[in-house]
Coordinates of C-alpha atoms and ligand atoms in Angstrom, one line a residue:
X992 CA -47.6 54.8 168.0
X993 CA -48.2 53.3 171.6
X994 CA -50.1 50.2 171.5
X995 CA -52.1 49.9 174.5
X996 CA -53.9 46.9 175.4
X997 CA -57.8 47.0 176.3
X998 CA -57.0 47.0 180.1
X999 CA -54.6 49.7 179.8
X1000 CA -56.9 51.7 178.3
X1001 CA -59.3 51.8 181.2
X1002 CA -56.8 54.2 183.1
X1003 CA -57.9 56.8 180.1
X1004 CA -61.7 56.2 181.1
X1005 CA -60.8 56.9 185.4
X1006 CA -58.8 59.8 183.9
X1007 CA -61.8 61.6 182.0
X1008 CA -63.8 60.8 185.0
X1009 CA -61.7 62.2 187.2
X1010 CA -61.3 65.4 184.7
X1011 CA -65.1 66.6 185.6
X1012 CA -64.1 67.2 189.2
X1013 CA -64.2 70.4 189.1
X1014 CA -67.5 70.5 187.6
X1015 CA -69.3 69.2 190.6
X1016 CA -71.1 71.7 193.2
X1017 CA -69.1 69.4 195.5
X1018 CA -65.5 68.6 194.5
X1019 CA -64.0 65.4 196.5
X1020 CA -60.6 66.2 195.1
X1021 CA -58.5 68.1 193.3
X1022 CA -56.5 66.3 190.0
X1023 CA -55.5 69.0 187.7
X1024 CA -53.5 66.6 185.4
X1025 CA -56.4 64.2 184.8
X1026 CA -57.6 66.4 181.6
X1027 CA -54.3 65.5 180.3
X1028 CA -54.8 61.9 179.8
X1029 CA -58.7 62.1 178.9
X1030 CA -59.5 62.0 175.1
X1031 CA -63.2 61.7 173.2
X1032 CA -63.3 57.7 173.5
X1033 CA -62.5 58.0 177.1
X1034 CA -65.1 60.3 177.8
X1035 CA -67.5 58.3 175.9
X1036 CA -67.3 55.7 177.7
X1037 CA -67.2 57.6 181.2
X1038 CA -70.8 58.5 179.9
X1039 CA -71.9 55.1 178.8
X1040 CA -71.3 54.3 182.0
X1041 CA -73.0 56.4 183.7
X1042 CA -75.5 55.4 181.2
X1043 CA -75.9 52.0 182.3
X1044 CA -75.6 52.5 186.2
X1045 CA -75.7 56.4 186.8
X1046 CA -74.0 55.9 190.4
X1047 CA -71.0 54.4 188.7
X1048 CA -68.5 57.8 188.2
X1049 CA -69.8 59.0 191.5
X1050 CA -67.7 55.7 193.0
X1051 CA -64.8 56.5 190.9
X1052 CA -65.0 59.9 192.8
X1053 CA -65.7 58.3 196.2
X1054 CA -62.6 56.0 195.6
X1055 CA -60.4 58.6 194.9
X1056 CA -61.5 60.0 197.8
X1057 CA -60.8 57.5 200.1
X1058 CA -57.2 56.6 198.6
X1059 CA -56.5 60.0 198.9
X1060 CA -56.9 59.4 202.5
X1061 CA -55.1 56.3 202.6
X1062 CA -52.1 57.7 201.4
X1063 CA -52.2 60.9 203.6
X1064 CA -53.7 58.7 206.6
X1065 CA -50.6 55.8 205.5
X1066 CA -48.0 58.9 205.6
X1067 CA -48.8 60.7 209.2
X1068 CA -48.8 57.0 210.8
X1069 CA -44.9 56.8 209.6
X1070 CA -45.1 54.9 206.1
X1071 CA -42.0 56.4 203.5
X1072 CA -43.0 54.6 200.6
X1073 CA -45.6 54.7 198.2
X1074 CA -46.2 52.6 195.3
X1075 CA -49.6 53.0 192.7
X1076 CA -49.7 49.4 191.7
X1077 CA -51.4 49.6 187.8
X1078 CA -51.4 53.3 188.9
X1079 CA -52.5 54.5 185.5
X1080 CA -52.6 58.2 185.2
X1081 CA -53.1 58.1 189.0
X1082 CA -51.1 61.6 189.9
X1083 CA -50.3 61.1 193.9
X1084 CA -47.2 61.2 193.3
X1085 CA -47.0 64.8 191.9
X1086 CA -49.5 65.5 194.3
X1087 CA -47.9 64.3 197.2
X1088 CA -44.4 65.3 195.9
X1089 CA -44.0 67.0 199.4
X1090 CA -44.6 64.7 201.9
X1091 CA -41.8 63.0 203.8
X1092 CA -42.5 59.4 201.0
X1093 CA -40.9 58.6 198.2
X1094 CA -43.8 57.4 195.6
X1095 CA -43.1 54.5 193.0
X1096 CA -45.3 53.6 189.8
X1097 CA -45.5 50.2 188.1
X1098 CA -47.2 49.7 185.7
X1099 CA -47.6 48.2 181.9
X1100 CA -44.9 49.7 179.3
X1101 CA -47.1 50.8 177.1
X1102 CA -49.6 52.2 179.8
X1103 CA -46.1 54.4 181.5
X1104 CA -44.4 55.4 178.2
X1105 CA -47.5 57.1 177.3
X1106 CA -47.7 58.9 180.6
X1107 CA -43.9 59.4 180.2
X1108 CA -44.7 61.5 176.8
X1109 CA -47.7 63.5 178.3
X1110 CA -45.6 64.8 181.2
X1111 CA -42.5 65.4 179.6
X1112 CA -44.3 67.5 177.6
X1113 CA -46.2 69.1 180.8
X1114 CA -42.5 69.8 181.7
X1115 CA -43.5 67.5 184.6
X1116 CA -40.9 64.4 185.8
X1117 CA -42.2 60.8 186.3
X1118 CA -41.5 58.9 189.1
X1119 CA -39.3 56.0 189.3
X1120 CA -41.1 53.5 187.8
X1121 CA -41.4 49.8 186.7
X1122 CA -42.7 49.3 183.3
X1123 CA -44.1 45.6 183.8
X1124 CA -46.8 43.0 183.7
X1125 CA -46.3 43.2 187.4
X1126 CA -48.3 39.5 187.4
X1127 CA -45.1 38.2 185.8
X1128 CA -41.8 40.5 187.0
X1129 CA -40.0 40.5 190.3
X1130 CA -41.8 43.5 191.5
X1131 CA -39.9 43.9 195.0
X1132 CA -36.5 43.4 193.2
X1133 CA -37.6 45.4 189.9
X1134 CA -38.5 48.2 192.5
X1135 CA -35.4 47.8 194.8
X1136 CA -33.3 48.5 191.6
X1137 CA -35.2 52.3 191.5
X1138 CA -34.1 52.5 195.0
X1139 CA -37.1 51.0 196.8
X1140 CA -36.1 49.8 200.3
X1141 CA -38.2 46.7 200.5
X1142 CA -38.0 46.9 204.5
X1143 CA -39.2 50.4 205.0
X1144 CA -42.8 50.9 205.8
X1145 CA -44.5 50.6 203.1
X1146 CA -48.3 51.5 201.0
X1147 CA -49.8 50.4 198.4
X1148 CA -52.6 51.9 196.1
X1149 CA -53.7 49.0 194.0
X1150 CA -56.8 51.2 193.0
X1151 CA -58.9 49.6 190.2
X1152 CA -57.3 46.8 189.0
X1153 CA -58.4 43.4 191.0
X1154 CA -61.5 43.2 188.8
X1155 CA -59.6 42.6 185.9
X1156 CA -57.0 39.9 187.0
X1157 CA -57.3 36.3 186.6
X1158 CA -58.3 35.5 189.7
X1159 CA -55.8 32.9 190.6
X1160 CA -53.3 35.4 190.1
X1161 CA -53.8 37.1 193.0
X1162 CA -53.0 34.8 195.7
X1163 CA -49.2 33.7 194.6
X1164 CA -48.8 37.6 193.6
X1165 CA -50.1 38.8 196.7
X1166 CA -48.0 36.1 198.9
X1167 CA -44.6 37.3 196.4
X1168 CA -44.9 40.7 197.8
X1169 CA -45.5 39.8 201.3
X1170 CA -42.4 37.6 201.5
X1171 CA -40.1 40.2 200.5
X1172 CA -41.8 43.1 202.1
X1173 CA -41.9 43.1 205.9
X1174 CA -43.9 46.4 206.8
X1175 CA -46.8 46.6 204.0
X1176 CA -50.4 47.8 204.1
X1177 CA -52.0 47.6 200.9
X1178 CA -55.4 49.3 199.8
X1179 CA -57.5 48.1 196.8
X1180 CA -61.4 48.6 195.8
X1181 CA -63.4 45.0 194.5
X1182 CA -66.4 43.9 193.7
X1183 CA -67.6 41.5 196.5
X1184 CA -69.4 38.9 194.4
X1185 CA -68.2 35.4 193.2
X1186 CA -67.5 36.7 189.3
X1187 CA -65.3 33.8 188.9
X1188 CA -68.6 31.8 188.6
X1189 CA -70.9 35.3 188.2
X1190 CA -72.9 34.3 191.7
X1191 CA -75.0 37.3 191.9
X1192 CA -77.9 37.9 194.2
X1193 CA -80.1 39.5 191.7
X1194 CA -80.6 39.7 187.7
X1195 CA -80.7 43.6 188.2
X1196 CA -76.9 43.3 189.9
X1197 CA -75.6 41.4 186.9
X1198 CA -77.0 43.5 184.4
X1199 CA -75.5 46.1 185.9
X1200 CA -72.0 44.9 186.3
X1201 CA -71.9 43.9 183.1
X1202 CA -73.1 47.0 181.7
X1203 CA -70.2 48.7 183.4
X1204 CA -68.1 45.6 181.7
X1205 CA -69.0 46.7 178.4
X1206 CA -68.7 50.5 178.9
X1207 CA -65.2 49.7 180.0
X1208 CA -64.6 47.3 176.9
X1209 CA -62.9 44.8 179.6
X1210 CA -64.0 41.8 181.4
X1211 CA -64.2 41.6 185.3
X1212 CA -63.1 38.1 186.0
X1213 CA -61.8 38.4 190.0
X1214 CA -64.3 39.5 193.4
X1215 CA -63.9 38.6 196.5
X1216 CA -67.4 37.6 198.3
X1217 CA -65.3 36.7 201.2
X1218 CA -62.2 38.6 202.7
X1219 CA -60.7 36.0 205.1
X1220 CA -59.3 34.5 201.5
X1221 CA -56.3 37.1 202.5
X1222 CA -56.0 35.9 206.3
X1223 CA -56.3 32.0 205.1
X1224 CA -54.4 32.0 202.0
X1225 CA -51.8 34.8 202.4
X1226 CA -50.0 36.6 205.6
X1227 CA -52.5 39.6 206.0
X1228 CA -55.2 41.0 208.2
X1229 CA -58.0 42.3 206.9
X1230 CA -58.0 46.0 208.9
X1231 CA -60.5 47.7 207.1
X1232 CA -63.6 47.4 204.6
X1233 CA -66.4 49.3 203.7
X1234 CA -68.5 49.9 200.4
X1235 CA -67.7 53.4 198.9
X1236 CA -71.4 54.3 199.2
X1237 CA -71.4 54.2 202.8
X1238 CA -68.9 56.7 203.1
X1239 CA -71.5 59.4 200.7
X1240 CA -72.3 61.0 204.5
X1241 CA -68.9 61.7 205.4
X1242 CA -68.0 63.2 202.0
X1243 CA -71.3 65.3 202.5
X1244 CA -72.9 63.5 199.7
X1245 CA -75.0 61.5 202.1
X1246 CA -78.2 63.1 200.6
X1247 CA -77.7 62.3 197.1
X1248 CA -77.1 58.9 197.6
X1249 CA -80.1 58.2 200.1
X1250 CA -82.0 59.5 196.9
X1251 CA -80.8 57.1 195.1
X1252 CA -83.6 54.3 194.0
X1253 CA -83.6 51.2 196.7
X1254 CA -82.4 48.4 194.0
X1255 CA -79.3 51.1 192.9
X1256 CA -78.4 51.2 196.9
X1257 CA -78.5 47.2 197.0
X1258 CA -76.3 47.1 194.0
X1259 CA -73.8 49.5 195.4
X1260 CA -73.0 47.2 198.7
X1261 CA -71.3 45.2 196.0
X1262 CA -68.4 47.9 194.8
X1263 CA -65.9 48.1 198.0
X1264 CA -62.5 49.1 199.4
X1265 CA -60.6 47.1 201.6
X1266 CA -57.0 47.6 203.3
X1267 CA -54.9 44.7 204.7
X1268 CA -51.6 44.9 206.0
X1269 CA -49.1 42.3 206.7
X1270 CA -49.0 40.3 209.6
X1271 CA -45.3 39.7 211.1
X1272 CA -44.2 36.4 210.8
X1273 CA -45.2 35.0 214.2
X1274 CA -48.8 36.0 214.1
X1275 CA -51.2 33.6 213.1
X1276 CA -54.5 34.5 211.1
X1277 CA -57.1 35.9 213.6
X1278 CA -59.9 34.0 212.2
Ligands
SAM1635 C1 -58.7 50.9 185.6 S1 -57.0 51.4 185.4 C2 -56.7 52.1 187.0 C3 -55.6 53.1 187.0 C4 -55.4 53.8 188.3 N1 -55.0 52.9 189.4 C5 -56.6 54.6 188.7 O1 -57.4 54.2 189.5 O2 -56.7 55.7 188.0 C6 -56.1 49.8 185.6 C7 -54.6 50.0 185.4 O3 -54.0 48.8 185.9 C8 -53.0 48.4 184.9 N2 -52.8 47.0 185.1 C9 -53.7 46.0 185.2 N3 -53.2 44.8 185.2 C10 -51.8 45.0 185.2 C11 -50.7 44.1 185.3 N4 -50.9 42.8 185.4 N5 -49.5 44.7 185.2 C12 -49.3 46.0 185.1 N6 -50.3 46.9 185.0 C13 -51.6 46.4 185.1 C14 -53.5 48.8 183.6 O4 -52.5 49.0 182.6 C15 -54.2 50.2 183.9 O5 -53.3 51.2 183.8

């Protein structure tokens, strides 16, 4: 039996949301594999969550949206590699299997031995991948031993995971990739409130958030209220950021979520996506 930890399991929770895409009048994407890692505790807890803050699966759609795009965006601008950083059951790799990138999974053992299983038994091949607490391993030289070339232009999907680190984790990490990988843009969602000391504007916001803690059955511990942090404290530019809900007009959902109640709007500017890529050596931070 697989032991996995209360993080890992949250993959099993964006999986079962991700399996009702079909069901929408709308689909944003298309993830034929997600079914096969939802299961009935997953799905219950996709529902409390949408119980406690009913626009919270439609973000998880909206986000897979938008990385979506970043890979296919990432891939036409010249990038070859791919990596889906605590990918999960995150698929891009199968779905992506033919554009000109070669895609690369890290994630917790437990977490990719599962996923292993599942698709063997799919008759479906898993990526090369680095079975880690990437927080603790030598992720650019775990990856360069599956073949990763850590000079090629490079993405990263680190989709739904900076909540959950301990927030000075991120900084060291962040600056460990960036001085062994010379070309790297790297796209993650947050939450852009101080959680590290739970700063939020309004009682309604906290409640909310931690709803969506418990419904997950894991702690958010890491935002980021201001993005410069990367520019100050690690080699990156900030070239994009946005919160998901702004992006409801160009997925052509921009109705629904102007009917959403003001206060559920205001708490949505808090869930966001932001890419930054690496500056070359020389460049100094632009703010
Ligand atoms: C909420 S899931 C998201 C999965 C996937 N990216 C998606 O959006 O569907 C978070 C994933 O990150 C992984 N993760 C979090 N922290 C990690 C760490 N320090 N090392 C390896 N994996 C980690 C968990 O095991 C889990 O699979």
């Amino acid at each position: 039996m697989i032991d996995i930890n209360e993080i890992g399991a949250t993959a099993f929770v964006i999986a079962s949301i991700r399996a009702l895409e079909p069901e929408k009048p709308q689909p944003l994407f298309n993830d034929p594999y997600a079914p096969w890692f939802s299961n009935d505790r997953a799905r219950t807890a996709a529902r409390q969550l949408e119980a406690v803050f009913p626009p919270s699966t439609t973000m998880v759609r909206f986000r897979t949206r938008y990385f979506n795009r970043f890979v296919e965006r990432g891939i036409e601008d010249g990038a070859r590699q791919v990596v889906l950083l605590g990918g999960g059951f995150d698929m891009r790799a199968h779905h992506y299997r033919d554009a000109d990138a070669a895609f690369f999974e890290v994630d917790q053992k437990a977490v990719l031995e599962f996923k292993r299983q599942v698709l063997e038994g799919g008759g479906v091949e898993q990526p090369p991948s680095l079975f880690a607490n990437y927080l603790e391993a030598d992720v650019p030289g775990g990856l360069a031993e599956l073949g990763f070339d850590p000079s090629a232009p490079t993405l990263i999907v680190w989709e739904g995971n900076t909540m959950y680190l301990p927030p000075e984790s991120i900084m060291p990490f962040l600056n460990r990739l960036a001085s062994a990988m010379s070309s790297l843009r790297i796209a993650f969602d947050y939450f852009s409130v101080d959680l590290q000391s739970r700063d939020f504007d309004t009682d309604e916001d906290r409640k909310r958030l931690e709803g969506v803690e418990r419904a997950m059955n894991a702690s958010f511990p890491t935002g980021f209220p201001d993005l410069t942090v990367f520019e100050r404290e690690a080699p990156f530019a900030v070239t994009e950021s946005g919160s998901f809900a702004e992006l409801a007009e160009e997925y052509g959902l921009g109705e629904m979520v102007a009917e959403y109640p003001e206060d559920w709007r205001e708490t949505l500017k808090l869930y966001r996506y932001c890419v930054l890529q690496r500056r070359a050596s020389a460049e100094t931070p632009s703010r």
